[in-house]
XYZ file of C-alpha atoms in Angstrom:
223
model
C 21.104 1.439 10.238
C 19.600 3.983 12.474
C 16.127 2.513 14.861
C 13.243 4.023 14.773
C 12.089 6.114 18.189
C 9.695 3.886 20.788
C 11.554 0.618 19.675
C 9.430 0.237 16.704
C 11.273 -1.984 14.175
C 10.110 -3.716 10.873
C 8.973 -7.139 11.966
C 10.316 -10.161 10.250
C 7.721 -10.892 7.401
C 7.006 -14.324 6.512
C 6.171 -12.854 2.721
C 8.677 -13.371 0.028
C 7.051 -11.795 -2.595
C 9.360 -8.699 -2.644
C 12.506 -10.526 -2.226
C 13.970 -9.794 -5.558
C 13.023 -6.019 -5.055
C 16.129 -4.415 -5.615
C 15.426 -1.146 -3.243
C 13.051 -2.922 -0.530
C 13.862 -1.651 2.692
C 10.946 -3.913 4.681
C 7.858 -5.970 3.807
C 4.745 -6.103 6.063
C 2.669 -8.687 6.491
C -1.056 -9.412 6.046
C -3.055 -11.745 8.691
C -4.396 -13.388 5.769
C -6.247 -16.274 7.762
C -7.728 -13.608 10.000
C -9.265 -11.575 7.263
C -10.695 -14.672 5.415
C -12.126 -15.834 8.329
C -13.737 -12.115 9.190
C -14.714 -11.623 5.341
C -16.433 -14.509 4.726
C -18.642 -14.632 7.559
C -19.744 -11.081 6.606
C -19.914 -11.756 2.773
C -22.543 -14.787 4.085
C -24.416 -12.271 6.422
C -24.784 -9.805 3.517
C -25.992 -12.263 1.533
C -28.869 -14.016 4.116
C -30.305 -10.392 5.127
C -29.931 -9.062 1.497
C -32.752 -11.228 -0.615
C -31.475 -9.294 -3.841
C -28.365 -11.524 -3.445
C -30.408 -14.486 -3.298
C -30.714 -13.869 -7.142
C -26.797 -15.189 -7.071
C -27.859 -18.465 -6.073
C -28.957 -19.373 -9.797
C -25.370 -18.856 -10.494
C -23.953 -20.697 -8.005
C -22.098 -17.672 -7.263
C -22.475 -18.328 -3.069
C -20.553 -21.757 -4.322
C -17.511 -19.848 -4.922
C -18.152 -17.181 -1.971
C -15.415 -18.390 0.274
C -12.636 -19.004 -3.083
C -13.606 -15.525 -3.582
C -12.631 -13.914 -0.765
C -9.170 -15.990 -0.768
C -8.513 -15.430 -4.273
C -8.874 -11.761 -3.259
C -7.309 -11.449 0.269
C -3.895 -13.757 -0.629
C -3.129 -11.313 -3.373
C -2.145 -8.707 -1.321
C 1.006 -7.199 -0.542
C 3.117 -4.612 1.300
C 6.075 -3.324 1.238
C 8.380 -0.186 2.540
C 10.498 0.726 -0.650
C 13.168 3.502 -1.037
C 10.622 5.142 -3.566
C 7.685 4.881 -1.479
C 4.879 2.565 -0.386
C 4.961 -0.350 -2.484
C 1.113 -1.819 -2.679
C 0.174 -4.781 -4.771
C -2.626 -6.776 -5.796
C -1.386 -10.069 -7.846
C -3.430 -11.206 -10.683
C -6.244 -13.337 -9.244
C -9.130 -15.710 -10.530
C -12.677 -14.158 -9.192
C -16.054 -15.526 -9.961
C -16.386 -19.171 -10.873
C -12.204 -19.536 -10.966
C -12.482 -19.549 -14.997
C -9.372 -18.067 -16.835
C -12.114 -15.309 -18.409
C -12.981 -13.732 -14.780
C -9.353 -13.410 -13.742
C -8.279 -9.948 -12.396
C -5.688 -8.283 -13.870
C -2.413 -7.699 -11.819
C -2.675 -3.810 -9.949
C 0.133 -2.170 -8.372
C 0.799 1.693 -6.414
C 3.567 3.382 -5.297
C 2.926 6.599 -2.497
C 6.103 8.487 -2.375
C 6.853 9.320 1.339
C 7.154 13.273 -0.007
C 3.537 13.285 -1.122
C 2.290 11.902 2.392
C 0.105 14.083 4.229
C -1.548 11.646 6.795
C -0.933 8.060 8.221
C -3.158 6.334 10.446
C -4.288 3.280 11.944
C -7.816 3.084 13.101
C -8.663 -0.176 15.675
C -11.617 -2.295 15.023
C -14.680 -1.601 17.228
C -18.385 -2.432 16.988
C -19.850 -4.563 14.484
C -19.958 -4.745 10.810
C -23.490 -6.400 9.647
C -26.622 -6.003 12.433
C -24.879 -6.064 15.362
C -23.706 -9.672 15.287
C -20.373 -9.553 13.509
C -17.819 -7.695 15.410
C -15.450 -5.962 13.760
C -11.914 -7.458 14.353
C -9.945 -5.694 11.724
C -7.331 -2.937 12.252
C -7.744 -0.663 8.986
C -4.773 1.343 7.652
C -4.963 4.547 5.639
C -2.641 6.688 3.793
C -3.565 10.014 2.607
C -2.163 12.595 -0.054
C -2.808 15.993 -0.904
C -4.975 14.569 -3.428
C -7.070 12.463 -1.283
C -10.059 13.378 0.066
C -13.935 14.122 -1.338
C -16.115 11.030 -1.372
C -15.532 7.232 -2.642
C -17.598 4.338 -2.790
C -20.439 4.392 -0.522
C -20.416 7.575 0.439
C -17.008 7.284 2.445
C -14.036 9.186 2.486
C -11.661 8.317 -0.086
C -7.994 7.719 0.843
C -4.969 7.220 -1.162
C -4.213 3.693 0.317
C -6.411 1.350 2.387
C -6.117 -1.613 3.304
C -7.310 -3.846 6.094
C -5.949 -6.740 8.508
C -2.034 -6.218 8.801
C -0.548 -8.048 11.335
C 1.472 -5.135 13.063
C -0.196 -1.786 11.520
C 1.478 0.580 14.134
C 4.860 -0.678 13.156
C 3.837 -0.182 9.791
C 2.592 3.503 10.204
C 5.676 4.361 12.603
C 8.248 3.000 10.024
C 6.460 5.288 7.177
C 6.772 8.073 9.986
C 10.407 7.411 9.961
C 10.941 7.150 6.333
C 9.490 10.420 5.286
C 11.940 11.701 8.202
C 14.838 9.399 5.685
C 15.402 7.666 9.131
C 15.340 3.542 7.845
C 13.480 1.369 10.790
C 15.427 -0.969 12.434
C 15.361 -4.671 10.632
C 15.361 -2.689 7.229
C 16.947 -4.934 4.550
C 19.232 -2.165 2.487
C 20.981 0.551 4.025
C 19.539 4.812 3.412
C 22.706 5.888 2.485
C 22.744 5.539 -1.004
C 19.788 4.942 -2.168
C 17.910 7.650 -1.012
C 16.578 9.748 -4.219
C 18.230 12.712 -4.637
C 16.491 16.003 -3.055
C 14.837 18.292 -5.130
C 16.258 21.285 -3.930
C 19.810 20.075 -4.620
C 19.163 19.313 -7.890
C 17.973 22.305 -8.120
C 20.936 23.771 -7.010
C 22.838 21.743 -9.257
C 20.920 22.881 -12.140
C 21.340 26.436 -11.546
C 25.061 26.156 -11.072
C 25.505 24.540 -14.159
C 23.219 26.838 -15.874
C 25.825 29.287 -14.252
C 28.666 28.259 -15.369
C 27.312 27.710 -19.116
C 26.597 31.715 -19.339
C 29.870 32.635 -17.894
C 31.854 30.638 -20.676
C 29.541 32.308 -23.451
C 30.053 35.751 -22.133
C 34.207 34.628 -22.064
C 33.386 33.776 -25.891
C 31.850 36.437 -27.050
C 33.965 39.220 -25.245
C 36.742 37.532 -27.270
C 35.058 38.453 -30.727
């Protein structure tokens, strides 16, 4: 395998969920403890200094407030993939936990070729009046397609996701792999699996295309 420039490798990821992908070349890891931790406490500031929410309490929705933001948070994943970025979100129970409020299973693949823009931006200042600091790296990926506004009013990206454990490994090694240059620690060789390049199959289909006119021109000078 060829390393990555700056000694960035793919870290050793304690997640398994890929680990019957047949074309993974590296999984990332989230800091799942650190972004339950950080959600939570904001979810229960939103909700003290937001009396709408208070409404929530009939439901014993604030109950459930912390299973919430695990259910959500330990369904992520991340992986590097020959085809692209690999993001997944397992099925999950939301709500009161009943089998009727699960969330159905959601899954994205970026292809390095469509890639325009990846960044990491680090936490600073605070997230909910001024007393909880921010303490989450956020990660986006952008495509020619991204951009005009999401929810909120922000910017909407392609991919974005929150609290990986080593994001500028993570945006070097999708550097590298839209250069078809596999980080060092990848689990499955480049050569080989790469998918084929567009313009040599374009060649390919031309020759071919080629050849076929040549033979009928041999066929019909014969008649």
């Amino acid at each position: 395998l060829t390393g990555v420039e700056a000694d960035y490798v793919a870290p050793a990821a304690r997640d398994t969920y890929f680990q019957h992908e047949p074309n993974l070349i590296a999984p990332f890891d989230f800091d799942y403890d650190k972004i339950i931790d950080f959600t939570t406490t904001l979810r229960w500031a939103q909700f003290i200094f937001m009396p709408p929410c208070w409404c929530s309490a009939l439901c014993c929705l604030p109950c459930f407030l912390k299973k919430n933001v695990e259910w959500d948070t330990r369904s992520q994943h991340l992986a590097l993939t020959i085809d692209g970025i690999r993001y997944v979100k397992e099925k999950r129970k939301m709500c009161w936990g009943l089998h009727c409020c699960d969330q159905g299973r959601e899954s994205k693949t970026v292809p390095y070729d469509k890639i325009t823009d990846c960044d990491v931006q680090e936490p600073a200042g605070t997230a909910c009046c001024c007393c909880i600091p921010n303490i989450l790296s956020k990660v986006h990926v952008d495509t020619a397609s991204s951009g005009g506004v999401g929810e909120g009013g922000k910017l909407r990206h392609e991919l974005e996701f929150y609290g990986l454990m080593d994001a500028h490994a993570f945006k070097h090694s999708v550097w590298a792999m839209k250069r078809r240059v596999a980080p060092s620690g990848a689990q499955v060789p480049m050569a080989g699996l790469a998918p084929p390049n567009q313009q040599d199959m374009q060649t390919t289909l031309l020759t071919e295309i080629r050849d076929e006119l040549r033979l009928l021109n041999q066929t019909m000078e014969k008649r």
